[in-house]
Amino acid sequence: MKLASPATIPDAHDDSVWTATWVPGTDGSPPLLLTGSLDETVRLWDPNNLSCLQTNTGHCLGVVSVAAHPSGRIAASASIDSFIRVFDVSTNKTIATLEAPPSEVWQLKFSPDGTTLAAAGGGSASVKLWDTAEWQLIATLSIPRPEASKPSDKSSNKKFVLSVAWSPNGRQIACGSMDGTISIFDVARAKFLYHLEGHCMPVRSLVYSPAYQDQRVLFSASDDGYVHVYDADGKTLITSMSGHASWVLSVDVSHDGTALATGSSDKTVRLWDLKMRAATQILSNHSDQVWSVAFGPPGRIDPRTCLLASVSDDKSLAFYQYS
């Protein structure tokens, strides 16, 4: 497995680029990439010719998360302005505007079946769920306060929620917090199940393995410099991998579940072989911290290949061929 030399768009945005996600292909469109930036815009990219197809405005502050519906027809963006904007990908028409208290949305993810949008809720120590039919708030998954703390205990603020991920079957949600814990919820019952521990600093990114035989496997990236691999059902830490010189800001897994990509504040993108449990490639094409990495869908001609995208504080966007 390897990543080819990147094709880089040096000034993809006018400010730091904090988030990226792939929009699944539709009958009339190939897979595209959405990016969000501190310049308050969301941009849609065609990786085939490295062109920006449209620039979406509407947020008043920096965009911290973008998410694409499984249908590839709608997407959502969240900003520090506390609003979530849901829009039609092809027309950029706003479908819904969802409001949360200030700085209460840090990461968005649609459920695998597309019926629900989850938002990691910042200082509310919760994940909020909206249905995608009527865009109504249907549940708030609250992380329980540690037994030893009181409502006024300052340590409770460490439950600030930064990241969220759906299990492949849509039955569970994992969310990562500022204190390094990962909380697992039963979605149907809107019930907290248990914590996964092991990190000692903020957990900024989470992703479940899409491989059929490994769908209980959860990957996490943390400011402590480690990538953890958990058995989310068995509540156990399978392994821990390190190598980055600083915070690990983003993690994603390839469609076949054999490789990980990570982005770090050490300005590198790393490719990890999960069988070897080691980094096999380090790319240093970014000149500032790498906020997001995202594997695209398998190639139509050769399903063993795909594109990987990365975005950075250096305002650039890079595409790598993975094979």
PDB file of C-alpha atoms in Angstrom:
ATOM      1  CA  MET A   1       0.000   0.000   0.000  1.00  0.00           C
ATOM      2  CA  LYS A   2       1.246   3.471  -0.789  1.00  0.00           C
ATOM      3  CA  LEU A   3       0.294   7.071  -1.447  1.00  0.00           C
ATOM      4  CA  ALA A   4       1.483   8.680  -4.668  1.00  0.00           C
ATOM      5  CA  SER A   5       3.001  12.147  -4.660  1.00  0.00           C
ATOM      6  CA  PRO A   6       0.227  14.659  -3.965  1.00  0.00           C
ATOM      7  CA  ALA A   7      -1.491  17.007  -6.370  1.00  0.00           C
ATOM      8  CA  THR A   8      -1.713  20.182  -4.313  1.00  0.00           C
ATOM      9  CA  ILE A   9      -3.958  23.249  -4.569  1.00  0.00           C
ATOM     10  CA  PRO A  10      -1.866  25.833  -2.663  1.00  0.00           C
ATOM     11  CA  ASP A  11      -4.521  28.488  -1.932  1.00  0.00           C
ATOM     12  CA  ALA A  12      -7.675  26.412  -1.748  1.00  0.00           C
ATOM     13  CA  HIS A  13      -9.138  28.905   0.752  1.00  0.00           C
ATOM     14  CA  ASP A  14      -8.269  32.384   1.981  1.00  0.00           C
ATOM     15  CA  ASP A  15      -7.555  31.143   5.506  1.00  0.00           C
ATOM     16  CA  SER A  16      -6.832  27.937   7.426  1.00  0.00           C
ATOM     17  CA  VAL A  17      -8.725  24.863   6.173  1.00  0.00           C
ATOM     18  CA  TRP A  18     -10.038  22.865   9.108  1.00  0.00           C
ATOM     19  CA  THR A  19     -12.323  20.215   7.666  1.00  0.00           C
ATOM     20  CA  ALA A  20     -12.893  18.022   4.615  1.00  0.00           C
ATOM     21  CA  THR A  21     -15.298  15.258   3.623  1.00  0.00           C
ATOM     22  CA  TRP A  22     -16.131  13.296   0.482  1.00  0.00           C
ATOM     23  CA  VAL A  23     -19.510  13.636  -1.191  1.00  0.00           C
ATOM     24  CA  PRO A  24     -20.522  10.241  -2.636  1.00  0.00           C
ATOM     25  CA  GLY A  25     -20.968  10.107  -6.387  1.00  0.00           C
ATOM     26  CA  THR A  26     -24.447  10.204  -7.907  1.00  0.00           C
ATOM     27  CA  ASP A  27     -25.771   9.263 -11.348  1.00  0.00           C
ATOM     28  CA  GLY A  28     -24.894  12.705 -12.622  1.00  0.00           C
ATOM     29  CA  SER A  29     -21.715  13.384 -10.668  1.00  0.00           C
ATOM     30  CA  PRO A  30     -18.478  11.640  -9.621  1.00  0.00           C
ATOM     31  CA  PRO A  31     -17.341  11.756  -5.972  1.00  0.00           C
ATOM     32  CA  LEU A  32     -16.484  15.327  -4.958  1.00  0.00           C
ATOM     33  CA  LEU A  33     -14.764  16.877  -1.947  1.00  0.00           C
ATOM     34  CA  LEU A  34     -16.188  19.459   0.458  1.00  0.00           C
ATOM     35  CA  THR A  35     -13.865  21.673   2.501  1.00  0.00           C
ATOM     36  CA  GLY A  36     -14.558  24.208   5.235  1.00  0.00           C
ATOM     37  CA  SER A  37     -12.335  27.070   6.300  1.00  0.00           C
ATOM     38  CA  LEU A  38     -11.843  29.848   8.799  1.00  0.00           C
ATOM     39  CA  ASP A  39     -12.563  32.160   5.843  1.00  0.00           C
ATOM     40  CA  GLU A  40     -16.267  31.329   6.586  1.00  0.00           C
ATOM     41  CA  THR A  41     -16.826  29.437   3.312  1.00  0.00           C
ATOM     42  CA  VAL A  42     -17.484  25.869   2.228  1.00  0.00           C
ATOM     43  CA  ARG A  43     -16.033  24.889  -1.140  1.00  0.00           C
ATOM     44  CA  LEU A  44     -16.858  21.988  -3.450  1.00  0.00           C
ATOM     45  CA  TRP A  45     -13.975  20.441  -5.416  1.00  0.00           C
ATOM     46  CA  ASP A  46     -13.639  18.182  -8.444  1.00  0.00           C
ATOM     47  CA  PRO A  47     -10.495  16.110  -7.772  1.00  0.00           C
ATOM     48  CA  ASN A  48     -10.209  15.040 -11.399  1.00  0.00           C
ATOM     49  CA  ASN A  49      -9.265  18.494 -12.660  1.00  0.00           C
ATOM     50  CA  LEU A  50      -8.410  20.120  -9.291  1.00  0.00           C
ATOM     51  CA  SER A  51     -11.086  22.754  -9.778  1.00  0.00           C
ATOM     52  CA  CYS A  52     -13.425  24.519  -7.367  1.00  0.00           C
ATOM     53  CA  LEU A  53     -17.000  23.969  -8.553  1.00  0.00           C
ATOM     54  CA  GLN A  54     -18.662  26.363  -6.120  1.00  0.00           C
ATOM     55  CA  THR A  55     -18.094  28.445  -3.006  1.00  0.00           C
ATOM     56  CA  ASN A  56     -20.827  28.373  -0.393  1.00  0.00           C
ATOM     57  CA  THR A  57     -21.286  31.339   1.921  1.00  0.00           C
ATOM     58  CA  GLY A  58     -23.732  31.871   4.764  1.00  0.00           C
ATOM     59  CA  HIS A  59     -21.712  31.401   7.935  1.00  0.00           C
ATOM     60  CA  CYS A  60     -20.543  34.386   9.967  1.00  0.00           C
ATOM     61  CA  LEU A  61     -17.498  32.724  11.527  1.00  0.00           C
ATOM     62  CA  GLY A  62     -15.068  29.941  10.648  1.00  0.00           C
ATOM     63  CA  VAL A  63     -16.385  26.583   9.421  1.00  0.00           C
ATOM     64  CA  VAL A  64     -15.235  23.777  11.723  1.00  0.00           C
ATOM     65  CA  SER A  65     -16.997  20.739  10.213  1.00  0.00           C
ATOM     66  CA  VAL A  66     -18.609  19.515   7.004  1.00  0.00           C
ATOM     67  CA  ALA A  67     -20.566  16.301   6.475  1.00  0.00           C
ATOM     68  CA  ALA A  68     -22.124  14.672   3.408  1.00  0.00           C
ATOM     69  CA  HIS A  69     -25.339  12.640   3.307  1.00  0.00           C
ATOM     70  CA  PRO A  70     -24.905   9.051   2.002  1.00  0.00           C
ATOM     71  CA  SER A  71     -27.081   9.936  -1.007  1.00  0.00           C
ATOM     72  CA  GLY A  72     -24.507  12.496  -2.158  1.00  0.00           C
ATOM     73  CA  ARG A  73     -27.277  15.030  -2.709  1.00  0.00           C
ATOM     74  CA  ILE A  74     -27.216  17.048   0.502  1.00  0.00           C
ATOM     75  CA  ALA A  75     -24.527  18.145   2.939  1.00  0.00           C
ATOM     76  CA  ALA A  76     -24.174  20.089   6.175  1.00  0.00           C
ATOM     77  CA  SER A  77     -21.656  22.556   7.560  1.00  0.00           C
ATOM     78  CA  ALA A  78     -21.096  23.774  11.111  1.00  0.00           C
ATOM     79  CA  SER A  79     -19.477  26.999  12.182  1.00  0.00           C
ATOM     80  CA  ILE A  80     -18.236  28.768  15.275  1.00  0.00           C
ATOM     81  CA  ASP A  81     -21.314  31.021  14.766  1.00  0.00           C
ATOM     82  CA  SER A  82     -23.308  28.147  16.387  1.00  0.00           C
ATOM     83  CA  PHE A  83     -25.363  27.399  13.250  1.00  0.00           C
ATOM     84  CA  ILE A  84     -25.565  24.244  11.151  1.00  0.00           C
ATOM     85  CA  ARG A  85     -26.437  24.885   7.524  1.00  0.00           C
ATOM     86  CA  VAL A  86     -27.954  22.011   5.534  1.00  0.00           C
ATOM     87  CA  PHE A  87     -27.816  22.531   1.771  1.00  0.00           C
ATOM     88  CA  ASP A  88     -28.347  20.933  -1.628  1.00  0.00           C
ATOM     89  CA  VAL A  89     -24.927  19.979  -3.016  1.00  0.00           C
ATOM     90  CA  SER A  90     -25.719  20.671  -6.670  1.00  0.00           C
ATOM     91  CA  THR A  91     -27.583  23.975  -6.247  1.00  0.00           C
ATOM     92  CA  ASN A  92     -26.189  25.266  -2.926  1.00  0.00           C
ATOM     93  CA  LYS A  93     -29.788  26.005  -1.885  1.00  0.00           C
ATOM     94  CA  THR A  94     -30.277  26.055   1.900  1.00  0.00           C
ATOM     95  CA  ILE A  95     -32.571  23.238   3.031  1.00  0.00           C
ATOM     96  CA  ALA A  96     -32.502  23.885   6.776  1.00  0.00           C
ATOM     97  CA  THR A  97     -30.706  25.990   9.369  1.00  0.00           C
ATOM     98  CA  LEU A  98     -30.200  24.340  12.762  1.00  0.00           C
ATOM     99  CA  GLU A  99     -29.260  26.448  15.763  1.00  0.00           C
ATOM    100  CA  ALA A 100     -27.232  25.477  18.814  1.00  0.00           C
ATOM    101  CA  PRO A 101     -25.826  27.572  21.682  1.00  0.00           C
ATOM    102  CA  PRO A 102     -22.522  29.371  20.951  1.00  0.00           C
ATOM    103  CA  SER A 103     -19.650  27.066  20.042  1.00  0.00           C
ATOM    104  CA  GLU A 104     -21.810  23.996  20.583  1.00  0.00           C
ATOM    105  CA  VAL A 105     -21.092  22.219  17.287  1.00  0.00           C
ATOM    106  CA  TRP A 106     -17.593  20.921  16.617  1.00  0.00           C
ATOM    107  CA  GLN A 107     -18.138  17.920  14.368  1.00  0.00           C
ATOM    108  CA  LEU A 108     -20.985  16.629  12.207  1.00  0.00           C
ATOM    109  CA  LYS A 109     -21.700  13.105  10.925  1.00  0.00           C
ATOM    110  CA  PHE A 110     -24.694  11.654   9.084  1.00  0.00           C
ATOM    111  CA  SER A 111     -25.840   8.170  10.093  1.00  0.00           C
ATOM    112  CA  PRO A 112     -25.021   5.348   7.636  1.00  0.00           C
ATOM    113  CA  ASP A 113     -28.677   5.172   6.520  1.00  0.00           C
ATOM    114  CA  GLY A 114     -28.923   8.958   6.228  1.00  0.00           C
ATOM    115  CA  THR A 115     -31.897   9.329   8.569  1.00  0.00           C
ATOM    116  CA  THR A 116     -30.077  11.226  11.327  1.00  0.00           C
ATOM    117  CA  LEU A 117     -27.470  13.971  11.661  1.00  0.00           C
ATOM    118  CA  ALA A 118     -25.240  13.890  14.765  1.00  0.00           C
ATOM    119  CA  ALA A 119     -23.474  16.973  16.112  1.00  0.00           C
ATOM    120  CA  ALA A 120     -20.722  16.861  18.735  1.00  0.00           C
ATOM    121  CA  GLY A 121     -21.911  19.433  21.237  1.00  0.00           C
ATOM    122  CA  GLY A 122     -18.884  21.197  22.658  1.00  0.00           C
ATOM    123  CA  GLY A 123     -19.375  22.535  26.174  1.00  0.00           C
ATOM    124  CA  SER A 124     -22.829  20.987  26.504  1.00  0.00           C
ATOM    125  CA  ALA A 125     -21.063  17.617  26.996  1.00  0.00           C
ATOM    126  CA  SER A 126     -23.493  15.988  24.622  1.00  0.00           C
ATOM    127  CA  VAL A 127     -24.210  14.830  21.088  1.00  0.00           C
ATOM    128  CA  LYS A 128     -27.395  16.177  19.517  1.00  0.00           C
ATOM    129  CA  LEU A 129     -29.356  14.174  16.941  1.00  0.00           C
ATOM    130  CA  TRP A 130     -31.585  15.669  14.233  1.00  0.00           C
ATOM    131  CA  ASP A 131     -33.846  13.679  11.933  1.00  0.00           C
ATOM    132  CA  THR A 132     -33.200  14.403   8.251  1.00  0.00           C
ATOM    133  CA  ALA A 133     -36.848  14.237   7.200  1.00  0.00           C
ATOM    134  CA  GLU A 134     -38.182  17.223   9.151  1.00  0.00           C
ATOM    135  CA  TRP A 135     -34.880  18.499  10.637  1.00  0.00           C
ATOM    136  CA  GLN A 136     -36.243  18.262  14.155  1.00  0.00           C
ATOM    137  CA  LEU A 137     -34.075  17.675  17.222  1.00  0.00           C
ATOM    138  CA  ILE A 138     -34.940  14.126  18.290  1.00  0.00           C
ATOM    139  CA  ALA A 139     -32.415  13.322  21.042  1.00  0.00           C
ATOM    140  CA  THR A 140     -29.615  14.714  23.164  1.00  0.00           C
ATOM    141  CA  LEU A 141     -27.050  12.129  24.247  1.00  0.00           C
ATOM    142  CA  SER A 142     -25.514  13.512  27.426  1.00  0.00           C
ATOM    143  CA  ILE A 143     -22.223  12.270  28.803  1.00  0.00           C
ATOM    144  CA  PRO A 144     -22.721  11.500  32.492  1.00  0.00           C
ATOM    145  CA  ARG A 145     -20.756  13.623  34.944  1.00  0.00           C
ATOM    146  CA  PRO A 146     -18.045  11.700  36.835  1.00  0.00           C
ATOM    147  CA  GLU A 147     -19.439  10.362  40.077  1.00  0.00           C
ATOM    148  CA  ALA A 148     -16.901  12.245  42.188  1.00  0.00           C
ATOM    149  CA  SER A 149     -17.636  15.663  40.697  1.00  0.00           C
ATOM    150  CA  LYS A 150     -20.291  18.191  41.585  1.00  0.00           C
ATOM    151  CA  PRO A 151     -22.190  20.430  39.148  1.00  0.00           C
ATOM    152  CA  SER A 152     -19.882  23.320  40.033  1.00  0.00           C
ATOM    153  CA  ASP A 153     -16.728  21.210  39.743  1.00  0.00           C
ATOM    154  CA  LYS A 154     -14.448  22.779  37.150  1.00  0.00           C
ATOM    155  CA  SER A 155     -13.224  19.336  36.072  1.00  0.00           C
ATOM    156  CA  SER A 156     -16.627  18.700  34.514  1.00  0.00           C
ATOM    157  CA  ASN A 157     -15.749  21.218  31.810  1.00  0.00           C
ATOM    158  CA  LYS A 158     -13.198  18.740  30.508  1.00  0.00           C
ATOM    159  CA  LYS A 159     -16.107  16.748  29.017  1.00  0.00           C
ATOM    160  CA  PHE A 160     -16.178  19.292  26.168  1.00  0.00           C
ATOM    161  CA  VAL A 161     -17.088  17.147  23.132  1.00  0.00           C
ATOM    162  CA  LEU A 162     -14.894  17.440  20.050  1.00  0.00           C
ATOM    163  CA  SER A 163     -15.594  14.437  17.817  1.00  0.00           C
ATOM    164  CA  VAL A 164     -18.297  11.953  16.868  1.00  0.00           C
ATOM    165  CA  ALA A 165     -18.581   8.735  14.826  1.00  0.00           C
ATOM    166  CA  TRP A 166     -21.358   6.290  13.899  1.00  0.00           C
ATOM    167  CA  SER A 167     -20.880   2.530  14.017  1.00  0.00           C
ATOM    168  CA  PRO A 168     -21.395   0.982  10.548  1.00  0.00           C
ATOM    169  CA  ASN A 169     -24.772  -0.498  11.563  1.00  0.00           C
ATOM    170  CA  GLY A 170     -25.936   2.857  12.941  1.00  0.00           C
ATOM    171  CA  ARG A 171     -26.761   1.395  16.337  1.00  0.00           C
ATOM    172  CA  GLN A 172     -24.047   3.116  18.326  1.00  0.00           C
ATOM    173  CA  ILE A 173     -22.360   6.500  18.465  1.00  0.00           C
ATOM    174  CA  ALA A 174     -18.889   7.221  19.800  1.00  0.00           C
ATOM    175  CA  CYS A 175     -17.850  10.704  20.878  1.00  0.00           C
ATOM    176  CA  GLY A 176     -14.447  11.975  21.932  1.00  0.00           C
ATOM    177  CA  SER A 177     -13.933  14.527  24.704  1.00  0.00           C
ATOM    178  CA  MET A 178     -11.390  17.082  25.830  1.00  0.00           C
ATOM    179  CA  ASP A 179     -10.361  14.908  28.804  1.00  0.00           C
ATOM    180  CA  GLY A 180      -9.302  12.010  26.553  1.00  0.00           C
ATOM    181  CA  THR A 181     -12.293   9.732  27.181  1.00  0.00           C
ATOM    182  CA  ILE A 182     -14.469   8.209  24.453  1.00  0.00           C
ATOM    183  CA  SER A 183     -18.162   7.724  25.267  1.00  0.00           C
ATOM    184  CA  ILE A 184     -20.275   5.022  23.615  1.00  0.00           C
ATOM    185  CA  PHE A 185     -24.074   5.421  23.280  1.00  0.00           C
ATOM    186  CA  ASP A 186     -26.940   3.173  22.265  1.00  0.00           C
ATOM    187  CA  VAL A 187     -28.736   5.306  19.657  1.00  0.00           C
ATOM    188  CA  ALA A 188     -32.172   3.633  19.700  1.00  0.00           C
ATOM    189  CA  ARG A 189     -32.456   4.001  23.476  1.00  0.00           C
ATOM    190  CA  ALA A 190     -30.541   7.316  23.592  1.00  0.00           C
ATOM    191  CA  LYS A 191     -28.584   5.724  26.429  1.00  0.00           C
ATOM    192  CA  PHE A 192     -24.979   6.104  27.557  1.00  0.00           C
ATOM    193  CA  LEU A 193     -23.298   2.690  27.680  1.00  0.00           C
ATOM    194  CA  TYR A 194     -19.680   3.086  28.795  1.00  0.00           C
ATOM    195  CA  HIS A 195     -16.384   4.931  28.403  1.00  0.00           C
ATOM    196  CA  LEU A 196     -13.325   3.789  26.476  1.00  0.00           C
ATOM    197  CA  GLU A 197     -10.175   5.035  28.157  1.00  0.00           C
ATOM    198  CA  GLY A 198      -6.502   5.242  27.297  1.00  0.00           C
ATOM    199  CA  HIS A 199      -5.937   8.740  25.951  1.00  0.00           C
ATOM    200  CA  CYS A 200      -4.780  11.468  28.325  1.00  0.00           C
ATOM    201  CA  MET A 201      -5.506  14.471  26.096  1.00  0.00           C
ATOM    202  CA  PRO A 202      -8.314  15.656  23.751  1.00  0.00           C
ATOM    203  CA  VAL A 203      -9.701  13.126  21.258  1.00  0.00           C
ATOM    204  CA  ARG A 204     -10.159  15.120  18.062  1.00  0.00           C
ATOM    205  CA  SER A 205     -11.124  12.431  15.556  1.00  0.00           C
ATOM    206  CA  LEU A 206     -12.901   9.051  15.540  1.00  0.00           C
ATOM    207  CA  VAL A 207     -13.777   6.532  12.834  1.00  0.00           C
ATOM    208  CA  TYR A 208     -15.113   2.971  12.809  1.00  0.00           C
ATOM    209  CA  SER A 209     -13.700   0.350  10.464  1.00  0.00           C
ATOM    210  CA  PRO A 210     -15.927  -0.164   7.394  1.00  0.00           C
ATOM    211  CA  ALA A 211     -14.598  -3.710   6.857  1.00  0.00           C
ATOM    212  CA  TYR A 212     -17.380  -6.267   7.460  1.00  0.00           C
ATOM    213  CA  GLN A 213     -15.285  -8.441   9.762  1.00  0.00           C
ATOM    214  CA  ASP A 214     -14.018  -5.465  11.785  1.00  0.00           C
ATOM    215  CA  GLN A 215     -17.082  -3.271  12.278  1.00  0.00           C
ATOM    216  CA  ARG A 216     -16.667  -3.216  16.050  1.00  0.00           C
ATOM    217  CA  VAL A 217     -13.178  -1.696  15.628  1.00  0.00           C
ATOM    218  CA  LEU A 218     -12.901   2.023  16.462  1.00  0.00           C
ATOM    219  CA  PHE A 219      -9.895   4.244  15.684  1.00  0.00           C
ATOM    220  CA  SER A 220      -9.133   7.437  17.612  1.00  0.00           C
ATOM    221  CA  ALA A 221      -6.673  10.324  17.219  1.00  0.00           C
ATOM    222  CA  SER A 222      -5.565  12.453  20.162  1.00  0.00           C
ATOM    223  CA  ASP A 223      -3.440  15.408  21.173  1.00  0.00           C
ATOM    224  CA  ASP A 224      -1.344  12.943  23.198  1.00  0.00           C
ATOM    225  CA  GLY A 225       0.277  11.893  19.908  1.00  0.00           C
ATOM    226  CA  TYR A 226      -1.252   8.423  19.807  1.00  0.00           C
ATOM    227  CA  VAL A 227      -3.665   6.593  17.532  1.00  0.00           C
ATOM    228  CA  HIS A 228      -5.655   3.999  19.438  1.00  0.00           C
ATOM    229  CA  VAL A 229      -7.441   0.943  18.084  1.00  0.00           C
ATOM    230  CA  TYR A 230     -10.352  -0.230  20.250  1.00  0.00           C
ATOM    231  CA  ASP A 231     -12.738  -3.129  20.281  1.00  0.00           C
ATOM    232  CA  ALA A 232     -15.696  -0.834  20.902  1.00  0.00           C
ATOM    233  CA  ASP A 233     -18.024  -3.713  21.786  1.00  0.00           C
ATOM    234  CA  GLY A 234     -15.550  -5.521  23.994  1.00  0.00           C
ATOM    235  CA  LYS A 235     -14.560  -2.250  25.693  1.00  0.00           C
ATOM    236  CA  THR A 236     -10.873  -3.021  25.206  1.00  0.00           C
ATOM    237  CA  LEU A 237      -7.850  -1.238  23.765  1.00  0.00           C
ATOM    238  CA  ILE A 238      -6.452  -3.504  21.020  1.00  0.00           C
ATOM    239  CA  THR A 239      -3.299  -1.543  20.286  1.00  0.00           C
ATOM    240  CA  SER A 240      -1.750   1.900  20.417  1.00  0.00           C
ATOM    241  CA  MET A 241       0.377   3.422  17.644  1.00  0.00           C
ATOM    242  CA  SER A 242       2.683   6.424  17.784  1.00  0.00           C
ATOM    243  CA  GLY A 243       5.113   8.239  15.545  1.00  0.00           C
ATOM    244  CA  HIS A 244       3.844  11.768  15.072  1.00  0.00           C
ATOM    245  CA  ALA A 245       5.937  14.438  16.774  1.00  0.00           C
ATOM    246  CA  SER A 246       2.885  16.345  18.002  1.00  0.00           C
ATOM    247  CA  TRP A 247      -0.938  16.271  18.227  1.00  0.00           C
ATOM    248  CA  VAL A 248      -2.801  13.844  15.962  1.00  0.00           C
ATOM    249  CA  LEU A 249      -5.667  15.962  14.666  1.00  0.00           C
ATOM    250  CA  SER A 250      -7.416  13.590  12.269  1.00  0.00           C
ATOM    251  CA  VAL A 251      -7.695   9.899  11.434  1.00  0.00           C
ATOM    252  CA  ASP A 252      -9.499   8.040   8.652  1.00  0.00           C
ATOM    253  CA  VAL A 253      -9.566   4.420   7.501  1.00  0.00           C
ATOM    254  CA  SER A 254      -9.444   3.056   3.949  1.00  0.00           C
ATOM    255  CA  HIS A 255     -12.577   1.450   2.482  1.00  0.00           C
ATOM    256  CA  ASP A 256     -11.078  -2.047   2.825  1.00  0.00           C
ATOM    257  CA  GLY A 257     -10.125  -1.478   6.460  1.00  0.00           C
ATOM    258  CA  THR A 258      -6.426  -2.264   5.948  1.00  0.00           C
ATOM    259  CA  ALA A 259      -4.876   1.210   6.171  1.00  0.00           C
ATOM    260  CA  LEU A 260      -5.146   4.369   8.249  1.00  0.00           C
ATOM    261  CA  ALA A 261      -4.248   7.926   7.343  1.00  0.00           C
ATOM    262  CA  THR A 262      -3.519  10.537   9.983  1.00  0.00           C
ATOM    263  CA  GLY A 263      -2.915  14.277   9.944  1.00  0.00           C
ATOM    264  CA  SER A 264      -0.963  16.063  12.653  1.00  0.00           C
ATOM    265  CA  SER A 265       0.171  19.402  13.966  1.00  0.00           C
ATOM    266  CA  ASP A 266       3.699  18.187  13.111  1.00  0.00           C
ATOM    267  CA  LYS A 267       2.705  19.152   9.520  1.00  0.00           C
ATOM    268  CA  THR A 268       2.768  15.582   8.184  1.00  0.00           C
ATOM    269  CA  VAL A 269       0.326  13.054   6.768  1.00  0.00           C
ATOM    270  CA  ARG A 270       1.106   9.451   7.671  1.00  0.00           C
ATOM    271  CA  LEU A 271      -0.100   6.187   6.126  1.00  0.00           C
ATOM    272  CA  TRP A 272      -0.358   3.252   8.536  1.00  0.00           C
ATOM    273  CA  ASP A 273      -0.477  -0.474   7.739  1.00  0.00           C
ATOM    274  CA  LEU A 274      -2.887  -1.999  10.238  1.00  0.00           C
ATOM    275  CA  LYS A 275      -1.413  -5.494   9.929  1.00  0.00           C
ATOM    276  CA  MET A 276       2.074  -4.164  10.656  1.00  0.00           C
ATOM    277  CA  ARG A 277       0.661  -1.655  13.165  1.00  0.00           C
ATOM    278  CA  ALA A 278       3.201   0.851  11.916  1.00  0.00           C
ATOM    279  CA  ALA A 279       3.502   3.901   9.691  1.00  0.00           C
ATOM    280  CA  THR A 280       4.729   2.933   6.223  1.00  0.00           C
ATOM    281  CA  GLN A 281       4.838   6.395   4.661  1.00  0.00           C
ATOM    282  CA  ILE A 282       5.300   9.993   5.817  1.00  0.00           C
ATOM    283  CA  LEU A 283       4.363  12.905   3.563  1.00  0.00           C
ATOM    284  CA  SER A 284       5.585  16.419   4.355  1.00  0.00           C
ATOM    285  CA  ASN A 285       4.022  18.470   1.583  1.00  0.00           C
ATOM    286  CA  HIS A 286       2.083  20.744   3.996  1.00  0.00           C
ATOM    287  CA  SER A 287       3.865  23.665   5.658  1.00  0.00           C
ATOM    288  CA  ASP A 288       1.533  23.877   8.668  1.00  0.00           C
ATOM    289  CA  GLN A 289      -0.606  21.583  10.807  1.00  0.00           C
ATOM    290  CA  VAL A 290      -2.875  19.118   8.991  1.00  0.00           C
ATOM    291  CA  TRP A 291      -6.427  19.369  10.321  1.00  0.00           C
ATOM    292  CA  SER A 292      -8.206  16.733   8.298  1.00  0.00           C
ATOM    293  CA  VAL A 293      -7.535  13.619   6.209  1.00  0.00           C
ATOM    294  CA  ALA A 294     -10.272  11.779   4.304  1.00  0.00           C
ATOM    295  CA  PHE A 295     -10.229   8.627   2.182  1.00  0.00           C
ATOM    296  CA  GLY A 296     -12.498   8.730  -0.859  1.00  0.00           C
ATOM    297  CA  PRO A 297     -14.663   5.868  -2.155  1.00  0.00           C
ATOM    298  CA  PRO A 298     -13.037   2.965  -4.048  1.00  0.00           C
ATOM    299  CA  GLY A 299     -12.128   3.636  -7.665  1.00  0.00           C
ATOM    300  CA  ARG A 300     -14.670   2.630 -10.293  1.00  0.00           C
ATOM    301  CA  ILE A 301     -12.076   1.049 -12.592  1.00  0.00           C
ATOM    302  CA  ASP A 302      -9.878  -0.473  -9.878  1.00  0.00           C
ATOM    303  CA  PRO A 303     -11.681  -0.821  -6.522  1.00  0.00           C
ATOM    304  CA  ARG A 304      -8.327  -1.404  -4.802  1.00  0.00           C
ATOM    305  CA  THR A 305      -7.484   2.259  -5.334  1.00  0.00           C
ATOM    306  CA  CYS A 306      -8.946   5.527  -4.076  1.00  0.00           C
ATOM    307  CA  LEU A 307      -8.020   9.131  -3.385  1.00  0.00           C
ATOM    308  CA  LEU A 308      -6.960  10.540  -0.032  1.00  0.00           C
ATOM    309  CA  ALA A 309      -7.449  14.248   0.675  1.00  0.00           C
ATOM    310  CA  SER A 310      -5.747  16.404   3.299  1.00  0.00           C
ATOM    311  CA  VAL A 311      -6.237  20.040   4.357  1.00  0.00           C
ATOM    312  CA  SER A 312      -4.102  22.323   6.460  1.00  0.00           C
ATOM    313  CA  ASP A 313      -3.591  25.605   8.254  1.00  0.00           C
ATOM    314  CA  ASP A 314      -1.379  26.514   5.283  1.00  0.00           C
ATOM    315  CA  LYS A 315      -4.631  27.047   3.288  1.00  0.00           C
ATOM    316  CA  SER A 316      -3.835  24.184   0.908  1.00  0.00           C
ATOM    317  CA  LEU A 317      -5.695  21.085  -0.235  1.00  0.00           C
ATOM    318  CA  ALA A 318      -3.875  17.955  -1.382  1.00  0.00           C
ATOM    319  CA  PHE A 319      -5.034  14.801  -3.202  1.00  0.00           C
ATOM    320  CA  TYR A 320      -3.059  11.563  -3.089  1.00  0.00           C
ATOM    321  CA  GLN A 321      -3.647   8.372  -5.089  1.00  0.00           C
ATOM    322  CA  TYR A 322      -3.855   5.423  -2.684  1.00  0.00           C
ATOM    323  CA  SER A 323      -3.249   1.914  -3.926  1.00  0.00           C
TER     324      SER A 323
END
